[in-house]
XYZ file of C-alpha atoms in Angstrom:
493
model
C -27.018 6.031 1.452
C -29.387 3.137 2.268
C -32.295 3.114 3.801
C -32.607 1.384 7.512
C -32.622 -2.205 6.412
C -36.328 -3.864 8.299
C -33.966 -7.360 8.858
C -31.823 -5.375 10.869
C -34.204 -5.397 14.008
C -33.621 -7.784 16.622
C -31.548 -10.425 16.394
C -28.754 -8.999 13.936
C -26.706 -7.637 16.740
C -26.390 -11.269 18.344
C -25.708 -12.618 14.602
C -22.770 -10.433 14.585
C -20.447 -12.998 16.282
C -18.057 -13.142 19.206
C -16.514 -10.007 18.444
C -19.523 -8.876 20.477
C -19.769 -11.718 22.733
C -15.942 -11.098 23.657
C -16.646 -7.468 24.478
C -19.593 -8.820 26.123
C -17.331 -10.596 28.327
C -14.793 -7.484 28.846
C -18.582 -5.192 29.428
C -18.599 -8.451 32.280
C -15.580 -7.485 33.736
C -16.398 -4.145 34.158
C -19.236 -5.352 36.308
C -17.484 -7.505 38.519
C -15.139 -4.653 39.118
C -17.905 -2.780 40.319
C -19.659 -5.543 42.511
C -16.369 -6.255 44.070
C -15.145 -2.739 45.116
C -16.611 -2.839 48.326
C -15.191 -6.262 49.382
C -11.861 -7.174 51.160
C -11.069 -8.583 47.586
C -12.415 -5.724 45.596
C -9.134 -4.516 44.682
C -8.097 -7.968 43.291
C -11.820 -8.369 41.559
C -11.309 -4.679 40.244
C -7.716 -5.587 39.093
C -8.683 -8.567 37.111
C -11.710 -6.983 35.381
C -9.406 -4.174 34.010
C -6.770 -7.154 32.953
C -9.701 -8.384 30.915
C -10.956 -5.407 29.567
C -7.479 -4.302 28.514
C -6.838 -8.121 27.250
C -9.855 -7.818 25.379
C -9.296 -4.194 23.582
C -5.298 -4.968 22.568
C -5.412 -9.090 22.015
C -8.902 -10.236 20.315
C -7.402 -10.006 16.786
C -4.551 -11.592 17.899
C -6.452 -14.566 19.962
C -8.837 -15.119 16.971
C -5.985 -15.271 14.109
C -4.096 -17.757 16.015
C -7.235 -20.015 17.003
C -9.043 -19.929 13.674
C -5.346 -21.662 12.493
C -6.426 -24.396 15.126
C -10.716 -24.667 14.232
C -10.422 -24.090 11.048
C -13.838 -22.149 10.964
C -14.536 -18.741 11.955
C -17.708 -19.358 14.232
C -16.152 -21.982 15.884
C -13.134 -20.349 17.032
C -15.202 -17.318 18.183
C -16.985 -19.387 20.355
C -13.688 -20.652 21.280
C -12.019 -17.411 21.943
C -15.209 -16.129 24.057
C -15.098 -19.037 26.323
C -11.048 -18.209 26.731
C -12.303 -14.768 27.874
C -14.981 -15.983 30.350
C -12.273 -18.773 31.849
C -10.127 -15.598 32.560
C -12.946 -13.746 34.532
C -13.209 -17.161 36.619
C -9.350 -17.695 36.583
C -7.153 -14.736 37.016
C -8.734 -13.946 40.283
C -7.699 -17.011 41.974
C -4.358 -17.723 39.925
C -3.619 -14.072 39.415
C -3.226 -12.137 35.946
C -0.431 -13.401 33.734
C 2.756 -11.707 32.833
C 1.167 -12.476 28.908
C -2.281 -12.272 29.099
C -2.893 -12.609 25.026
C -0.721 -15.841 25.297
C -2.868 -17.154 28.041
C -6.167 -16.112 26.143
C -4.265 -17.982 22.819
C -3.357 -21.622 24.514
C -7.027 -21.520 26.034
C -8.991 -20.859 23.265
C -6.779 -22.911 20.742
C -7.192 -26.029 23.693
C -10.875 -25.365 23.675
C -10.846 -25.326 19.705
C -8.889 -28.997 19.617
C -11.491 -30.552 21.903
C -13.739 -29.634 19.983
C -12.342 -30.851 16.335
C -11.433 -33.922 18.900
C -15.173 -34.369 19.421
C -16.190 -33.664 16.168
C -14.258 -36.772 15.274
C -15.212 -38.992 17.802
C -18.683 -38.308 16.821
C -17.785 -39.042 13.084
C -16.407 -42.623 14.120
C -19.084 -44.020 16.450
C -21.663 -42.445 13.815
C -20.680 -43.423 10.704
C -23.845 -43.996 9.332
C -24.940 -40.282 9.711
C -22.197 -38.749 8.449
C -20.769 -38.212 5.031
C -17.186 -39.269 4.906
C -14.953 -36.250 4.810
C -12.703 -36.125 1.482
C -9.070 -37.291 1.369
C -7.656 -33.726 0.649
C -9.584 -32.182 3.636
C -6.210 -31.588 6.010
C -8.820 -30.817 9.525
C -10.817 -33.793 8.576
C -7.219 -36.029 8.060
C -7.150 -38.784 10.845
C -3.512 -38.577 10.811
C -2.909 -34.710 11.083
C -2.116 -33.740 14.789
C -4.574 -30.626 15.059
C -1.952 -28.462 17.452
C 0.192 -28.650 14.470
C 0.558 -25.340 12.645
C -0.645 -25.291 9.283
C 0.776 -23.963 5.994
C -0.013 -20.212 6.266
C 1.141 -19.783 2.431
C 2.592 -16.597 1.202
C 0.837 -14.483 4.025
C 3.242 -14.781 6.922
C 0.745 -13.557 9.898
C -1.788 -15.150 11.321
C -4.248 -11.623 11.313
C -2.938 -10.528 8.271
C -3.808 -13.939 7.128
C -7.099 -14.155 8.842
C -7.770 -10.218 7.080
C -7.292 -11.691 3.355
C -9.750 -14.956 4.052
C -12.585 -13.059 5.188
C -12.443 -10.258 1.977
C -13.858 -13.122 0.077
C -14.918 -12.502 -3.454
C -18.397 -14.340 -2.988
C -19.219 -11.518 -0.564
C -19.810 -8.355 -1.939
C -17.379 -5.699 -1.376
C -18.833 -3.795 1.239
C -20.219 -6.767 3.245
C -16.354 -8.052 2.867
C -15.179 -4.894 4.655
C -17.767 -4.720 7.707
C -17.436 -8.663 8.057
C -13.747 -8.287 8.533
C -13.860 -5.119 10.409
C -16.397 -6.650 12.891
C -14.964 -9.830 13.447
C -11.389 -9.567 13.071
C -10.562 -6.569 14.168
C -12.983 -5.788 16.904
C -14.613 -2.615 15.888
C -18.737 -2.253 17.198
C -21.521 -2.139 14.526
C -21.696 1.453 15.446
C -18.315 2.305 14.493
C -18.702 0.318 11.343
C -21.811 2.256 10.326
C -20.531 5.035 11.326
C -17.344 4.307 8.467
C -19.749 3.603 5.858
C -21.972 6.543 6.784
C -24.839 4.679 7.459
C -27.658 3.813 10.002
C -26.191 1.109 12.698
C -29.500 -1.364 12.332
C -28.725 -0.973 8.253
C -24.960 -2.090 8.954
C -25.883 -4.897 11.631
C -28.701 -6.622 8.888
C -25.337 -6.209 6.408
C -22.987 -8.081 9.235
C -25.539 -10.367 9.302
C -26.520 -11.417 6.188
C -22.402 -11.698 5.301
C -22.458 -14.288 8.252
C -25.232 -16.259 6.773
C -24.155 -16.425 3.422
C -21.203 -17.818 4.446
C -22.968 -20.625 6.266
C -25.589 -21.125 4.083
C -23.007 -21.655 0.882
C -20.311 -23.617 3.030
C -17.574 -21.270 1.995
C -14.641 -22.649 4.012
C -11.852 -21.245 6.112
C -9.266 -21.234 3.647
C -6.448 -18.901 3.395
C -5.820 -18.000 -0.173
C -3.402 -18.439 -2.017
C -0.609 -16.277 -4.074
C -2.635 -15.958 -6.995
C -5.241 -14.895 -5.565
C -4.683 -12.326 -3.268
C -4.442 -9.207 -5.817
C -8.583 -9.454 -6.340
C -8.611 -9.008 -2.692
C -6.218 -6.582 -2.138
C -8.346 -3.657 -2.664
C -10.539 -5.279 0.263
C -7.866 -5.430 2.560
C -6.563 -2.332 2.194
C -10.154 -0.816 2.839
C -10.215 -2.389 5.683
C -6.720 -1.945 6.989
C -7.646 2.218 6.214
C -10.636 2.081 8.266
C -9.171 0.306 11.164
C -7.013 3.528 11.653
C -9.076 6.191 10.819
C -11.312 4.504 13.802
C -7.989 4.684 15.365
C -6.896 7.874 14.687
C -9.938 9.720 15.880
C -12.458 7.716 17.955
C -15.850 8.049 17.657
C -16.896 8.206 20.898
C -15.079 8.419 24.508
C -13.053 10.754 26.040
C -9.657 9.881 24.173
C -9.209 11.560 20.521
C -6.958 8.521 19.983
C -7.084 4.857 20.117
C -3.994 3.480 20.070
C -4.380 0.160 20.198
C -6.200 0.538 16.504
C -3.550 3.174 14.858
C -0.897 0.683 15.875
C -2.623 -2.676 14.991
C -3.486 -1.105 11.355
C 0.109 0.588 11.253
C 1.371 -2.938 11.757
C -0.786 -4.455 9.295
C 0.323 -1.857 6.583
C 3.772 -2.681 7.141
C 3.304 -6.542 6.560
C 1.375 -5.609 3.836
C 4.632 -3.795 1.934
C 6.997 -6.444 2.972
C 4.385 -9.303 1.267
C 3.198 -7.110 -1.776
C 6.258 -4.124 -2.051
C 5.677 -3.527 -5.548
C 2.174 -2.698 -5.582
C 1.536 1.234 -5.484
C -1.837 1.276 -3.033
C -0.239 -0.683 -0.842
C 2.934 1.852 -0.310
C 0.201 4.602 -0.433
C -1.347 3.436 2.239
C 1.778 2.803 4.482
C 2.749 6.165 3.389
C -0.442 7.867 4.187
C -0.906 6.120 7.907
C 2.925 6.982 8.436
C 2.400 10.954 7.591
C -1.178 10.897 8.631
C -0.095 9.405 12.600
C 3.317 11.566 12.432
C 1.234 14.489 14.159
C -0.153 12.292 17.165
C 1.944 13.745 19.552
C 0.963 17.228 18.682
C -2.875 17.198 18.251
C -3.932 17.833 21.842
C -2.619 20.311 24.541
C -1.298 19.196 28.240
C -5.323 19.369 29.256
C -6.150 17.165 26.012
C -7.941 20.156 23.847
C -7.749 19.618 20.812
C -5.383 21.395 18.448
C -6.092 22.478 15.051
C -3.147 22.376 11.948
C -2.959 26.107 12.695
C -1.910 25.733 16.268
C 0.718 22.537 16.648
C 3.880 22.552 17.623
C 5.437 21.261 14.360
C 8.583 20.155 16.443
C 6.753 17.370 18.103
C 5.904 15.604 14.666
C 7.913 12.539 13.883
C 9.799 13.892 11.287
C 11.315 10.230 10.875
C 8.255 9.215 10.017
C 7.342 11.860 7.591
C 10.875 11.076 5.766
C 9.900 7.594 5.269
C 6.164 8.173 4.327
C 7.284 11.092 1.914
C 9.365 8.531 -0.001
C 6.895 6.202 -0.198
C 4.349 8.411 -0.938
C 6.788 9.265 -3.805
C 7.154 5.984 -5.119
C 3.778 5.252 -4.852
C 2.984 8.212 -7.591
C 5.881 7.107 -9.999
C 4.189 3.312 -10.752
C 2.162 4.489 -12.925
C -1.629 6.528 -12.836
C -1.999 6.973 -8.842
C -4.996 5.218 -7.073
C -6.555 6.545 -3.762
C -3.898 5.681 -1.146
C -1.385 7.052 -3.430
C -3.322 10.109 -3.747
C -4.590 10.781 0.070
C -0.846 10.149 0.886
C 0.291 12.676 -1.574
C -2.084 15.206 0.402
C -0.814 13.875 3.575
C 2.811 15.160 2.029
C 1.577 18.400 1.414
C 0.656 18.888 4.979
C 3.441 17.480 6.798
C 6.660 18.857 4.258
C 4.808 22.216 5.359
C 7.202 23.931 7.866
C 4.878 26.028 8.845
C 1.168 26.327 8.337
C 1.508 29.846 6.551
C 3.543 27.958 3.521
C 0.697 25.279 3.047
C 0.694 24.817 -0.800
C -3.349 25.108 -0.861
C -3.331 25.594 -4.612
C -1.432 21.823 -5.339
C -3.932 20.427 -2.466
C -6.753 22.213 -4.548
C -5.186 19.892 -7.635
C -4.701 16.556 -5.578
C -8.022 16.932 -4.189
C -9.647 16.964 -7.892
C -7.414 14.241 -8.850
C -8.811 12.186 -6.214
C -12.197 13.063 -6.928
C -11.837 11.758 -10.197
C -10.331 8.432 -9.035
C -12.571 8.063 -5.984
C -15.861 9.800 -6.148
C -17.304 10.823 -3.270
C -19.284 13.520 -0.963
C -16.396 13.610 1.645
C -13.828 13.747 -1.250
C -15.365 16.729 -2.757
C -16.005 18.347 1.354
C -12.455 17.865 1.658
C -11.722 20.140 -1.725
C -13.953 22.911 -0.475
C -12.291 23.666 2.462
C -9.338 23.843 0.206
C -10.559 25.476 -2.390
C -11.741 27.804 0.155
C -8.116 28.935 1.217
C -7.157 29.731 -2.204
C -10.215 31.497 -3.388
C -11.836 32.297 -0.365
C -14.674 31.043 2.510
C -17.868 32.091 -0.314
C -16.248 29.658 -2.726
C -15.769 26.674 -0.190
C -19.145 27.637 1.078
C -21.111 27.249 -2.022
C -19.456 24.088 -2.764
C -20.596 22.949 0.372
C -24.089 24.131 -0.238
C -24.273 21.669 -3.063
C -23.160 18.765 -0.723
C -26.096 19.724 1.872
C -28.434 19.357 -1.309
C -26.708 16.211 -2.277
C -28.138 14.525 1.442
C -25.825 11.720 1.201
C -23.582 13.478 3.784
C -26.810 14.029 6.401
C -25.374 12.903 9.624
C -21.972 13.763 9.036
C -20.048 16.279 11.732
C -17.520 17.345 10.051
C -20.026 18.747 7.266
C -21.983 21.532 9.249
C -17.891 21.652 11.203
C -16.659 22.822 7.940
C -19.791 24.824 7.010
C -19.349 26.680 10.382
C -15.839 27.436 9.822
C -16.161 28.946 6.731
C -19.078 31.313 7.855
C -17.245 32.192 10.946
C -14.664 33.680 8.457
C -16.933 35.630 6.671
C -18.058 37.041 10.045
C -21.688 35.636 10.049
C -21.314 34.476 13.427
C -25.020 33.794 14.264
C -25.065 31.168 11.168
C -21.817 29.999 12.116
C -23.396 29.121 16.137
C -25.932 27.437 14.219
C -23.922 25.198 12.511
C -21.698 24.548 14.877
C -24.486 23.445 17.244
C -25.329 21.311 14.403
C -21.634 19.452 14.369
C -22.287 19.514 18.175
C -25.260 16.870 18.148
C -23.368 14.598 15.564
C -20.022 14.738 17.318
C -19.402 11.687 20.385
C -15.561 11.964 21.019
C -15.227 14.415 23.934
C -12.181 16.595 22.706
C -14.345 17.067 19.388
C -17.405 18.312 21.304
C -14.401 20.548 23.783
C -13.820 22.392 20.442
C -17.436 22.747 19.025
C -18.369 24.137 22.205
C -15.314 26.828 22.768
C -16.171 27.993 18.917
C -20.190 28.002 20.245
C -19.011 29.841 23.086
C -16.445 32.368 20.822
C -19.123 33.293 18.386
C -21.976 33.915 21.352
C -20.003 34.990 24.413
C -16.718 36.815 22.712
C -16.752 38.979 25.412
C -15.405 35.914 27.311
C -13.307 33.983 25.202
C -10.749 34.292 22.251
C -11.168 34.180 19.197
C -9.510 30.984 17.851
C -7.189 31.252 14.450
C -9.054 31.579 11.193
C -7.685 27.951 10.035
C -10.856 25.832 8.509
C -11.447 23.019 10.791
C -11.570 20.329 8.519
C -7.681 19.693 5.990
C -6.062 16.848 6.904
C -7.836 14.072 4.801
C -8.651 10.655 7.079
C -10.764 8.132 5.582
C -13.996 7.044 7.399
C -15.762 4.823 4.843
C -14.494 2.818 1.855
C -15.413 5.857 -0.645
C -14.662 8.540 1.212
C -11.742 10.893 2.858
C -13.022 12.474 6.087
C -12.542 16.129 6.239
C -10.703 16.871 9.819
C -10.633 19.715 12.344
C -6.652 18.803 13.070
């Protein structure tokens, strides 16, 4: 890992664009929610802000993708869409909330976006002498192209999928493609994003930053790319498409496990993704691995949202239609040829959901698929992930020296699910007092409240058993998850 980055401090959180201005203005509706509770039209007030909030949360990628079509530049239709979300604070509570909110948010911000192309020009006319002329072949610059037109999307038939491929550009470097795209487009904070990359949040926010200024500072255009080009970004987009729904698929923080609005944004992006690009093998990995991966949603939580280890779900409740369709995939994916990541994490995926029951886990070919990822992906979470399996073939002392050389590694310091799976295995060998310890240790790391339910009740199993009961002996972490472009995330479900 990297150390904290000294350009970080500051002003990097307000260089990270209206992603965070736009949840600046949803933080604003919260506010006015609260002023107005008290007042005859508090309800109305409250109503709105929540409108907002939700509009915010489910429509920014949505609201961006379609005005960037319109501005033609990234900044400028952030500063578009943000002043869409502040006209809906002053709006909806005089006009009330529209049946479409995300098509309101879209006309206003794309209006907003013309005027200002509109002005652009007129200041271009009556100033000719301080401007250069704009080239021929420049379409937004083209005095007869209507600007509410609809431009040429090329072979990329959605405007965030579209929107996804233009900001993984190649003059970026990889990782700065990723957290660029993750921040802007699809919403996520710079603390989630560092969190991915499993790294400090002022170290991600100088990276979001200096993306952003490299952009402006070499006049790389909005341009969606074309055919040819989109394999050398591919790789890029699929990172970021995986990270959107492991963020998804366990939140970081909050008192949900699950965001759905992410696992169903990225689930939707995968699937345009196979219908533009079917014949490439990552990209039916990773529709196969988010399809057998989010086929256990219904299952991983009680009635009272605690959350439910591999061990303890109801196997009924899993979507078994989805685990047919991301087992053949996931299939497919490993015939075309030597498998990459996706292809691999979805075979592992496989394992675990063709399992009946969690007794008739093949550990020994997750052992195998595990090393073969290793090889193709190297990384500290990779090889966390094939202790705790190595652990139920061999035993809790093998997993636990393995993980002994990942503590001396470091470059998993700060993890959860590291001292989670360290825990686990020492509870099995019955050293409860080190097992408390490391547990407590998961405790401080972990932010999502049914994560922190479950580190407590083991805390509370291993120093109070007098008073609770023992849980089953399944290791928390199995089921692989990506959190960072390298890595697989070792999980307590």
């Amino acid at each position: 890992m990297l150390p904290a980055d000294p350009e970080a401090g500051g002003g990097a959180e307000a260089g990270s664009g209206g992603a965070e201005t736009g949840s600046g203005a949803a933080e604003a509706a919260s506010g006015d929610a609260e002023a107005g509770a008290g007042d005859a039209g508090g309800r109305w007030i409250t109503d709105v802000g929540a409108a907002v909030a939700e509009a915010h949360r489910r429509e920014w990628a949505y609201v961006l993708a379609a005005t960037v079509r319109v501005a033609r530049d990234i900044d400028t239709a952030q500063d578009c869409v943000q002043d869409a979300y502040a006209a809906a604070l002053d709006t909806w509570p005089r006009q009330g909330v529209p049946r479409n909110p995300g098509a309101w948010l879209t006309t206003t911000a794309r209006r907003r976006a013309l005027d200002v192309l509109r002005r652009g020009r007129t200041l271009r006319a009556k100033l000719p002498l301080l401007v250069e002329p704009a080239p021929a072949q420049d379409p937004e610059l083209d005095p007869g192209l209507d600007p509410g037109a609809e431009h040429d999307g090329g072979p990329i038939p959605d405007d965030r999928l579209r929107l996804v491929f233009t900001c993984c550009h190649p003059a970026l470097a990889r990782e700065a493609q990723v957290a660029l795209t993750l921040r802007l487009v699809c919403g996520l904070t710079t603390a989630e994003i560092a969190q991915a990359f499993l790294v400090a949040e002022p170290t991600m926010a100088a990276r979001v930053t200096r993306a952003k200024k490299k952009i402006s500072a070499a006049r790389i255009p909005y341009r969606v790319p074309g055919a040819a080009e989109l394999p050398e970004r591919l790789d890029a987009v699929l990172t970021v498409v995986h990270l959107l729904y492991t963020t998804g698929h366990t939140a970081p923080a909050g008192a949900q496990l699950v965001r759905a609005e992410l696992v169903e944004r990225a689930a939707d992006l995968a699937r345009m993704l196979a219908a533009l690009m079917p014949d490439e093998q990552e990209v039916r990995g990773l529709l196969a691995l988010i399809l057998l991966t989010d086929a256990r949603r219904g299952a991983r939580v009680d009635s009272g949202g605690r959350l439910l280890l591999l061990a303890e779900q109801d196997r009924s409740q899993w979507d078994q239609a989805a685990i047919a369709q991301g087992s053949r995939l996931a299939a497919g994916a490993l015939r075309r040829g030597r498998p990459g990541r996706f292809a691999l994490q979805a075979a592992i995926a496989a394992v675990h959901a063709q399992a009946r029951t969690y007794a008739e886990t093949d550990w020994h070919q997750l052992v195998w698929l595990y090393g073969e990822l290793l090889a193709a992906w190297p990384s500290p979470v990779v090889a966390l992930n094939r202790a705790v399996a190595l652990a139920m073939v061999q035993g809790p002392g093998a997993g636990l020296a393995e993980i002994g050389v990942l503590e001396q590694d470091g470059r998993l310091a700060g993890y959860r699910y590291l001292p989670a799976a360290k825990a686990d295995l020492l509870r099995r060998l019955g050293r409860a007092d080190e097992a408390a310890h490391a547990y407590r240790a998961a405790l401080e790391l972990a932010d999502n409240a049914a994560e922190r339910s479950f580190l407590a009740g083991r805390i509370a199993e291993l120093t109070q058993p007098e008073l609770t009961q023992p849980g089953p002996t399944q290791p928390g972490p199995t089921q692989p998850g990506p959190t960072q472009p390298g890595p697989t995330a070792a999980r307590a479900e």
